[in-house]
């Protein structure tokens, strides 16, 4: 019998209860009752999102340590709330645990849940714990809030808008490639490799950046978080208006780590930044007159937002303006095919 089986469902829940901190006065009742009770905020809408991570589909226990997994499960949900311009508040976590799961692994995940909850100011107020016959799964439901007068959707982009992205692109996909190539390691410095692996294992949700945009008066047209790759998620912003886009090769934000590791292994950074999944950066459209102001406000807040292209009226067409000045059309859903020769398999396609 494993440690976890000895402890049993209720022992496990008691463990959760004692290790997860109560931190929000708005939560009146957390773990331990039939349901959680929390009070909403005047002038704000409630916003809710849920995301599941399934072992072998979204993560492998040999490449993601339990603490990072716990952090990631929370972060990917926070990212969805951030993409609406919202603030996260209360999380519920359902765990499906195979009987063989080591207690140490569960404790590690719990630590990750607690760390991410503290980082994002969330209260983990309940959940469900069940046995799973084979694989581990985690489902997180997150409730947050958006100002009634100011939240962002996928609709609302206009021709002429500037496309902006937070942070850097492609790191998580290259991190996954690094983790998958442990037997034939890629060349390059350990510091850079660790940075990229971390970006895959425990991404940072851009909730601070979202709050900055929501507080600003800039005309933000549409926003989405990039989970399936830039080109693919960009197409969701263009759908509703029959719009197209032009991306500027030279402007794509590549981290130093991505540039160095790609250079050392003759990989094309574009194959990661255009189509690599799981960056969890925010992609949004902005009126061109607001670009300077927002860029400056981000700098002041020690955050990063980069103009990477523009929205066009050219329905369905996404193209890349190369450094050479040539304009190349990108296949819309499968932007990465175009650049595939140099790239290892990456994560974008693993979701159903
Ligand atoms: P019920 O039988 O009413 O569904 P449970 O026994 O499943 O209740 O859960 C008891 C309490 O423990 C509830 O408050 C629930 O929210 C909490 N809980 C159960 N599993 C988890 C978990 N994985 N994380 C956080 N809280 C949990
Ligand atoms: Mg009950």
Tab-separated table of C-alpha atoms and ligand atoms in Angstrom:
chain	number	residue	atom	x	y	z
A	1	UNK	CA	0.000	0.000	0.000
A	2	UNK	CA	1.402	3.415	-0.948
A	3	UNK	CA	1.739	6.252	1.598
A	4	UNK	CA	-1.030	8.008	-0.175
A	5	UNK	CA	-3.405	5.026	0.112
A	6	UNK	CA	-2.634	4.751	3.829
A	7	UNK	CA	-3.545	8.371	4.265
A	8	UNK	CA	-6.821	7.947	2.373
A	9	UNK	CA	-8.998	10.586	0.772
A	10	UNK	CA	-9.831	12.395	3.991
A	11	UNK	CA	-6.306	12.319	5.313
A	12	UNK	CA	-5.219	13.821	2.060
A	13	UNK	CA	-7.833	16.562	2.183
A	14	UNK	CA	-6.787	17.406	5.753
A	15	UNK	CA	-3.240	17.695	4.450
A	16	UNK	CA	-4.398	20.130	1.775
A	17	UNK	CA	-6.342	22.111	4.311
A	18	UNK	CA	-3.385	22.518	6.628
A	19	UNK	CA	-0.889	23.441	3.907
A	20	UNK	CA	-2.888	25.818	1.774
A	21	UNK	CA	-3.105	29.262	3.288
A	22	UNK	CA	-6.170	31.361	3.790
A	23	UNK	CA	-5.266	34.739	2.337
A	24	UNK	CA	-8.343	36.505	1.025
A	25	UNK	CA	-10.846	38.216	3.289
A	26	UNK	CA	-13.298	37.907	0.423
A	27	UNK	CA	-13.324	34.130	0.890
A	28	UNK	CA	-15.651	33.459	3.818
A	29	UNK	CA	-15.385	29.692	3.713
A	30	UNK	CA	-12.641	27.666	2.058
A	31	UNK	CA	-11.621	23.999	2.076
A	32	UNK	CA	-13.612	21.760	4.432
A	33	UNK	CA	-17.285	22.396	3.744
A	34	UNK	CA	-19.586	21.336	0.919
A	35	UNK	CA	-18.773	24.423	-1.084
A	36	UNK	CA	-16.657	27.533	-0.871
A	37	UNK	CA	-18.272	30.889	-0.089
A	38	UNK	CA	-16.820	34.196	-1.275
A	39	UNK	CA	-18.136	37.689	-1.796
A	40	UNK	CA	-18.093	39.448	-5.150
A	41	UNK	CA	-16.844	42.973	-5.679
A	42	UNK	CA	-19.151	45.852	-6.539
A	43	UNK	CA	-18.712	47.201	-10.054
A	44	UNK	CA	-17.003	44.076	-11.303
A	45	UNK	CA	-18.225	41.056	-13.288
A	46	UNK	CA	-17.267	37.542	-12.294
A	47	UNK	CA	-15.173	35.729	-14.877
A	48	UNK	CA	-14.507	31.980	-14.791
A	49	UNK	CA	-12.238	29.580	-16.610
A	50	UNK	CA	-11.149	25.964	-16.342
A	51	UNK	CA	-8.261	23.952	-17.738
A	52	UNK	CA	-7.192	20.337	-17.387
A	53	UNK	CA	-3.700	18.887	-17.475
A	54	UNK	CA	-3.490	15.167	-18.198
A	55	UNK	CA	-0.375	13.069	-17.706
A	56	UNK	CA	1.127	11.904	-21.037
A	57	UNK	CA	-0.975	14.474	-22.969
A	58	UNK	CA	0.094	17.759	-21.334
A	59	UNK	CA	2.968	16.726	-19.094
A	60	UNK	CA	5.179	13.831	-18.182
A	61	UNK	CA	6.196	13.181	-14.633
A	62	UNK	CA	9.773	12.489	-15.749
A	63	UNK	CA	10.226	15.936	-17.317
A	64	UNK	CA	8.141	18.086	-14.965
A	65	UNK	CA	8.870	18.027	-11.228
A	66	UNK	CA	5.691	18.021	-9.072
A	67	UNK	CA	6.170	21.525	-7.693
A	68	UNK	CA	6.445	23.010	-11.182
A	69	UNK	CA	3.409	21.005	-12.270
A	70	UNK	CA	1.354	22.478	-9.428
A	71	UNK	CA	2.525	25.964	-10.343
A	72	UNK	CA	1.757	25.409	-14.009
A	73	UNK	CA	-1.766	24.103	-13.378
A	74	UNK	CA	-2.592	27.368	-11.607
A	75	UNK	CA	-0.646	29.607	-14.005
A	76	UNK	CA	-2.362	28.390	-17.188
A	77	UNK	CA	-5.722	29.291	-15.668
A	78	UNK	CA	-4.513	32.637	-14.386
A	79	UNK	CA	-3.324	33.283	-17.931
A	80	UNK	CA	-6.875	32.856	-19.269
A	81	UNK	CA	-8.244	35.297	-16.702
A	82	UNK	CA	-5.413	37.724	-17.525
A	83	UNK	CA	-6.297	37.473	-21.221
A	84	UNK	CA	-9.687	38.960	-20.345
A	85	UNK	CA	-8.008	41.823	-18.522
A	86	UNK	CA	-9.077	40.266	-15.234
A	87	UNK	CA	-7.799	39.618	-11.739
A	88	UNK	CA	-7.878	36.023	-10.392
A	89	UNK	CA	-9.552	35.358	-7.042
A	90	UNK	CA	-10.600	31.815	-6.138
A	91	UNK	CA	-9.373	28.452	-7.435
A	92	UNK	CA	-10.876	24.970	-7.145
A	93	UNK	CA	-8.611	22.017	-7.876
A	94	UNK	CA	-9.710	18.522	-8.871
A	95	UNK	CA	-7.070	15.848	-8.679
A	96	UNK	CA	-7.211	12.396	-10.262
A	97	UNK	CA	-4.561	10.280	-8.582
A	98	UNK	CA	-3.427	6.771	-9.538
A	99	UNK	CA	-2.985	4.603	-6.411
A	100	UNK	CA	0.732	4.408	-7.109
A	101	UNK	CA	1.278	8.179	-6.818
A	102	UNK	CA	4.037	8.785	-4.251
A	103	UNK	CA	2.970	10.999	-1.366
A	104	UNK	CA	6.108	13.015	-2.022
A	105	UNK	CA	4.792	13.836	-5.465
A	106	UNK	CA	1.441	14.997	-4.074
A	107	UNK	CA	3.205	17.110	-1.456
A	108	UNK	CA	5.322	18.624	-4.213
A	109	UNK	CA	2.262	19.536	-6.259
A	110	UNK	CA	0.654	21.035	-3.192
A	111	UNK	CA	3.722	23.179	-2.661
A	112	UNK	CA	3.411	24.333	-6.268
A	113	UNK	CA	-0.293	25.156	-5.816
A	114	UNK	CA	0.534	27.150	-2.708
A	115	UNK	CA	3.438	28.986	-4.319
A	116	UNK	CA	1.446	29.980	-7.397
A	117	UNK	CA	-1.558	30.954	-5.259
A	118	UNK	CA	0.689	33.224	-3.207
A	119	UNK	CA	2.358	34.675	-6.326
A	120	UNK	CA	-0.962	35.525	-7.964
A	121	UNK	CA	-2.859	36.391	-4.779
A	122	UNK	CA	-5.381	33.588	-5.194
A	123	UNK	CA	-7.140	31.536	-2.581
A	124	UNK	CA	-7.374	27.821	-3.246
A	125	UNK	CA	-10.792	27.352	-1.709
A	126	UNK	CA	-11.751	23.792	-2.528
A	127	UNK	CA	-11.639	20.948	-4.968
A	128	UNK	CA	-12.140	17.247	-5.385
A	129	UNK	CA	-9.846	14.279	-4.906
A	130	UNK	CA	-10.538	11.060	-6.779
A	131	UNK	CA	-8.745	7.885	-7.777
A	132	UNK	CA	-7.672	7.626	-11.393
A	133	UNK	CA	-6.994	4.157	-12.838
A	134	UNK	CA	-3.842	4.975	-14.811
A	135	UNK	CA	-2.776	8.537	-15.261
A	136	UNK	CA	-2.642	11.589	-13.095
A	137	UNK	CA	-4.816	14.546	-14.004
A	138	UNK	CA	-5.315	18.005	-12.586
A	139	UNK	CA	-8.237	20.236	-13.339
A	140	UNK	CA	-8.244	23.779	-12.066
A	141	UNK	CA	-11.266	26.043	-12.140
A	142	UNK	CA	-10.510	29.676	-11.509
A	143	UNK	CA	-12.908	32.478	-10.756
A	144	UNK	CA	-11.743	36.028	-11.179
A	145	UNK	CA	-13.105	39.471	-11.786
A	146	UNK	CA	-13.134	42.056	-14.547
A	147	UNK	CA	-14.213	45.674	-14.314
A	148	UNK	CA	-17.720	45.983	-15.729
A	149	UNK	CA	-16.580	48.877	-17.861
A	150	UNK	CA	-13.292	47.381	-19.053
A	151	UNK	CA	-12.477	43.867	-20.156
A	152	UNK	CA	-10.986	42.414	-23.310
A	153	UNK	CA	-12.281	39.711	-25.636
A	154	UNK	CA	-11.015	38.034	-28.794
A	155	UNK	CA	-13.222	40.274	-30.914
A	156	UNK	CA	-12.574	43.963	-31.507
A	157	UNK	CA	-9.410	44.096	-33.643
A	158	UNK	CA	-9.511	46.626	-36.482
A	159	UNK	CA	-7.473	47.012	-39.672
A	160	UNK	CA	-4.503	49.263	-38.966
A	161	UNK	CA	-4.226	48.207	-35.305
A	162	UNK	CA	-0.772	47.364	-34.042
A	163	UNK	CA	-0.203	43.802	-32.800
A	164	UNK	CA	1.552	43.727	-29.440
A	165	UNK	CA	2.923	40.840	-27.429
A	166	UNK	CA	4.200	40.638	-23.845
A	167	UNK	CA	7.472	38.950	-22.845
A	168	UNK	CA	9.295	36.720	-25.312
A	169	UNK	CA	8.124	34.050	-27.749
A	170	UNK	CA	9.192	30.451	-28.362
A	171	UNK	CA	10.981	29.813	-25.058
A	172	UNK	CA	8.583	27.144	-23.794
A	173	UNK	CA	8.702	25.167	-27.049
A	174	UNK	CA	12.491	25.186	-27.085
A	175	UNK	CA	12.465	24.264	-23.381
A	176	UNK	CA	10.308	21.250	-24.181
A	177	UNK	CA	12.664	20.291	-27.010
A	178	UNK	CA	15.580	20.488	-24.567
A	179	UNK	CA	13.786	18.298	-22.033
A	180	UNK	CA	12.942	15.747	-24.714
A	181	UNK	CA	16.543	15.547	-25.899
A	182	UNK	CA	18.223	14.564	-22.702
A	183	UNK	CA	19.855	11.567	-24.367
A	184	UNK	CA	21.322	13.611	-27.218
A	185	UNK	CA	21.595	16.963	-25.497
A	186	UNK	CA	21.605	20.179	-27.485
A	187	UNK	CA	24.670	22.434	-27.336
A	188	UNK	CA	24.734	25.568	-25.214
A	189	UNK	CA	25.101	27.061	-21.753
A	190	UNK	CA	23.328	25.575	-18.745
A	191	UNK	CA	21.988	28.902	-17.565
A	192	UNK	CA	20.173	29.478	-20.851
A	193	UNK	CA	18.916	25.903	-20.957
A	194	UNK	CA	17.543	26.123	-17.428
A	195	UNK	CA	15.743	29.347	-18.255
A	196	UNK	CA	14.066	27.735	-21.277
A	197	UNK	CA	13.099	24.540	-19.420
A	198	UNK	CA	11.616	26.597	-16.621
A	199	UNK	CA	9.566	28.562	-19.161
A	200	UNK	CA	8.055	25.263	-20.284
A	201	UNK	CA	7.625	23.710	-16.858
A	202	UNK	CA	6.236	26.683	-14.964
A	203	UNK	CA	5.196	29.598	-17.174
A	204	UNK	CA	4.414	33.018	-15.742
A	205	UNK	CA	0.882	34.269	-16.327
A	206	UNK	CA	0.933	37.925	-17.372
A	207	UNK	CA	-1.611	39.107	-14.871
A	208	UNK	CA	0.342	42.248	-13.966
A	209	UNK	CA	0.548	43.237	-17.609
A	210	UNK	CA	-3.183	42.608	-18.034
A	211	UNK	CA	-3.960	44.829	-15.053
A	212	UNK	CA	-1.779	47.548	-16.497
A	213	UNK	CA	-3.713	47.447	-19.775
A	214	UNK	CA	-7.072	47.372	-18.009
A	215	UNK	CA	-6.131	50.438	-15.957
A	216	UNK	CA	-4.799	52.331	-18.979
A	217	UNK	CA	-6.975	54.371	-21.275
A	218	UNK	CA	-5.394	52.933	-24.387
A	219	UNK	CA	-7.680	51.513	-27.042
A	220	UNK	CA	-7.026	47.807	-26.685
A	221	UNK	CA	-9.048	46.079	-29.394
A	222	UNK	CA	-8.746	42.366	-28.731
A	223	UNK	CA	-6.664	40.141	-26.499
A	224	UNK	CA	-5.791	36.439	-26.184
A	225	UNK	CA	-3.151	34.449	-24.330
A	226	UNK	CA	-0.808	32.441	-26.529
A	227	UNK	CA	-1.120	28.793	-25.584
A	228	UNK	CA	-1.022	27.119	-29.007
A	229	UNK	CA	1.532	29.252	-30.819
A	230	UNK	CA	1.545	32.843	-32.092
A	231	UNK	CA	0.197	32.242	-35.598
A	232	UNK	CA	-2.540	29.889	-34.473
A	233	UNK	CA	-3.758	32.076	-31.622
A	234	UNK	CA	-3.460	35.209	-33.746
A	235	UNK	CA	-5.952	33.670	-36.155
A	236	UNK	CA	-8.547	33.675	-33.333
A	237	UNK	CA	-8.212	37.456	-33.058
A	238	UNK	CA	-8.744	37.856	-36.792
A	239	UNK	CA	-11.674	35.472	-37.243
A	240	UNK	CA	-14.554	37.604	-36.105
A	241	UNK	CA	-13.750	40.569	-38.344
A	242	UNK	CA	-12.569	38.726	-41.466
A	243	UNK	CA	-9.161	40.303	-40.896
A	244	UNK	CA	-5.572	39.474	-41.787
A	245	UNK	CA	-2.206	40.361	-40.281
A	246	UNK	CA	1.361	41.160	-41.160
A	247	UNK	CA	4.066	40.119	-38.692
A	248	UNK	CA	7.480	41.755	-38.714
A	249	UNK	CA	10.294	39.214	-38.513
A	250	UNK	CA	12.775	41.664	-37.043
A	251	UNK	CA	10.422	42.692	-34.264
A	252	UNK	CA	9.601	39.256	-32.810
A	253	UNK	CA	10.854	39.215	-29.197
A	254	UNK	CA	13.345	36.375	-28.840
A	255	UNK	CA	14.992	35.907	-25.449
A	256	UNK	CA	18.780	35.843	-25.222
A	257	UNK	CA	18.524	32.192	-24.168
A	258	UNK	CA	16.473	31.286	-27.241
A	259	UNK	CA	18.845	33.113	-29.583
A	260	UNK	CA	21.951	31.548	-28.046
A	261	UNK	CA	20.672	27.972	-27.948
A	262	UNK	CA	19.264	28.219	-31.482
A	263	UNK	CA	22.551	29.622	-32.785
A	264	UNK	CA	24.577	26.893	-31.053
A	265	UNK	CA	22.461	24.161	-32.642
A	266	UNK	CA	21.692	25.719	-36.029
A	267	UNK	CA	18.008	25.905	-35.216
A	268	UNK	CA	15.714	28.549	-36.642
A	269	UNK	CA	14.307	30.731	-33.837
A	270	UNK	CA	11.244	31.446	-35.988
A	271	UNK	CA	10.174	27.828	-35.855
A	272	UNK	CA	9.723	28.310	-32.106
A	273	UNK	CA	8.434	31.857	-31.897
A	274	UNK	CA	5.834	31.587	-34.672
A	275	UNK	CA	4.314	28.271	-33.737
A	276	UNK	CA	5.706	27.032	-30.429
A	277	UNK	CA	3.021	26.417	-27.822
A	278	UNK	CA	2.681	27.257	-24.147
A	279	UNK	CA	4.356	30.641	-23.939
A	280	UNK	CA	1.335	32.091	-22.128
A	281	UNK	CA	2.232	35.572	-23.292
A	282	UNK	CA	-0.558	38.030	-24.047
A	283	UNK	CA	-1.234	39.006	-27.650
A	284	UNK	CA	-3.304	42.135	-28.084
A	285	UNK	CA	-4.162	44.797	-30.614
A	286	UNK	CA	-3.644	48.451	-29.905
A	287	UNK	CA	-4.504	51.690	-31.681
A	288	UNK	CA	-1.181	52.835	-33.223
A	289	UNK	CA	-1.398	56.189	-31.388
A	290	UNK	CA	-1.237	54.334	-28.060
A	291	UNK	CA	1.817	52.180	-28.804
A	292	UNK	CA	4.436	54.586	-27.470
A	293	UNK	CA	2.499	55.318	-24.315
A	294	UNK	CA	1.865	51.656	-23.493
A	295	UNK	CA	5.456	50.678	-24.271
A	296	UNK	CA	6.638	53.361	-21.863
A	297	UNK	CA	4.156	52.380	-19.147
A	298	UNK	CA	5.292	48.772	-19.422
A	299	UNK	CA	8.944	49.785	-19.160
A	300	UNK	CA	8.196	51.808	-16.051
A	301	UNK	CA	6.517	48.782	-14.498
A	302	UNK	CA	9.509	46.612	-15.409
A	303	UNK	CA	7.368	44.656	-17.863
A	304	UNK	CA	7.752	44.086	-21.566
A	305	UNK	CA	5.389	44.691	-24.483
A	306	UNK	CA	6.647	44.706	-28.057
A	307	UNK	CA	4.935	45.775	-31.295
A	308	UNK	CA	5.275	42.781	-33.643
A	309	UNK	CA	3.047	43.607	-36.606
A	310	UNK	CA	-0.226	45.034	-37.764
A	311	UNK	CA	-3.791	43.996	-38.455
A	312	UNK	CA	-4.840	44.230	-42.110
A	313	UNK	CA	-8.145	44.076	-43.972
A	314	UNK	CA	-6.756	41.200	-46.012
A	315	UNK	CA	-9.192	38.527	-44.760
A	316	UNK	CA	-7.612	35.268	-43.649
A	317	UNK	CA	-4.117	36.189	-44.810
A	318	UNK	CA	-1.292	36.186	-42.275
A	319	UNK	CA	2.095	37.077	-43.713
A	320	UNK	CA	5.610	37.627	-42.473
A	321	UNK	CA	7.621	40.660	-43.489
A	322	UNK	CA	11.138	39.221	-43.669
A	323	UNK	CA	14.280	41.146	-42.773
A	324	UNK	CA	15.027	41.193	-46.502
A	325	UNK	CA	11.854	43.200	-47.150
A	326	UNK	CA	10.087	40.249	-48.758
A	327	UNK	CA	6.524	39.521	-47.706
A	328	UNK	CA	5.845	35.790	-47.261
A	329	UNK	CA	2.404	34.337	-46.668
A	330	UNK	CA	2.178	32.047	-43.640
A	331	UNK	CA	-0.104	29.014	-43.664
A	332	UNK	CA	-2.660	30.088	-41.127
A	333	UNK	CA	-3.191	27.243	-38.718
A	334	UNK	CA	0.090	25.520	-39.436
A	335	UNK	CA	2.475	28.435	-39.643
A	336	UNK	CA	5.258	26.238	-38.435
A	337	UNK	CA	5.259	23.830	-41.407
A	338	UNK	CA	6.947	26.478	-43.410
A	339	UNK	CA	9.943	26.541	-41.100
A	340	UNK	CA	9.926	22.953	-40.015
A	341	UNK	CA	13.134	21.600	-41.593
A	342	UNK	CA	15.319	23.087	-38.873
A	343	UNK	CA	13.050	22.435	-35.940
A	344	UNK	CA	12.566	19.531	-33.570
A	345	UNK	CA	9.041	18.466	-32.672
A	346	UNK	CA	7.424	20.902	-30.323
A	347	UNK	CA	4.458	21.147	-28.087
A	348	UNK	CA	1.831	23.107	-30.002
A	349	UNK	CA	0.140	20.095	-31.496
A	350	UNK	CA	-0.341	17.981	-28.413
A	351	UNK	CA	-3.775	19.321	-27.575
A	352	UNK	CA	-6.874	17.783	-29.068
B	1	LIG	P1	-17.980	16.244	-1.012
B	1	LIG	O1	-18.064	14.803	-0.638
B	1	LIG	O2	-19.034	17.090	-0.403
B	1	LIG	O3	-17.801	16.473	-2.467
B	1	LIG	P2	-15.219	16.160	-0.419
B	1	LIG	O4	-15.061	15.147	0.620
B	1	LIG	O5	-14.938	15.805	-1.844
B	1	LIG	O6	-16.649	16.790	-0.313
B	1	LIG	O7	-14.342	17.417	-0.053
B	1	LIG	C1	-14.290	17.906	1.251
B	1	LIG	C2	-13.681	19.285	1.242
B	1	LIG	O8	-12.349	19.216	0.811
B	1	LIG	C3	-14.405	20.259	0.324
B	1	LIG	O9	-14.390	21.537	0.926
B	1	LIG	C4	-13.531	20.285	-0.906
B	1	LIG	O10	-13.636	21.530	-1.567
B	1	LIG	C5	-12.141	20.060	-0.316
B	1	LIG	N1	-11.238	19.367	-1.252
B	1	LIG	C6	-11.317	18.105	-1.728
B	1	LIG	N2	-10.314	17.826	-2.569
B	1	LIG	C7	-9.568	18.949	-2.654
B	1	LIG	C8	-8.393	19.319	-3.373
B	1	LIG	N3	-7.787	18.477	-4.211
B	1	LIG	N4	-7.914	20.569	-3.196
B	1	LIG	C9	-8.528	21.440	-2.386
B	1	LIG	N5	-9.616	21.155	-1.676
B	1	LIG	C10	-10.151	19.936	-1.809
B	2	LIG	MG1	-20.564	17.704	-0.147
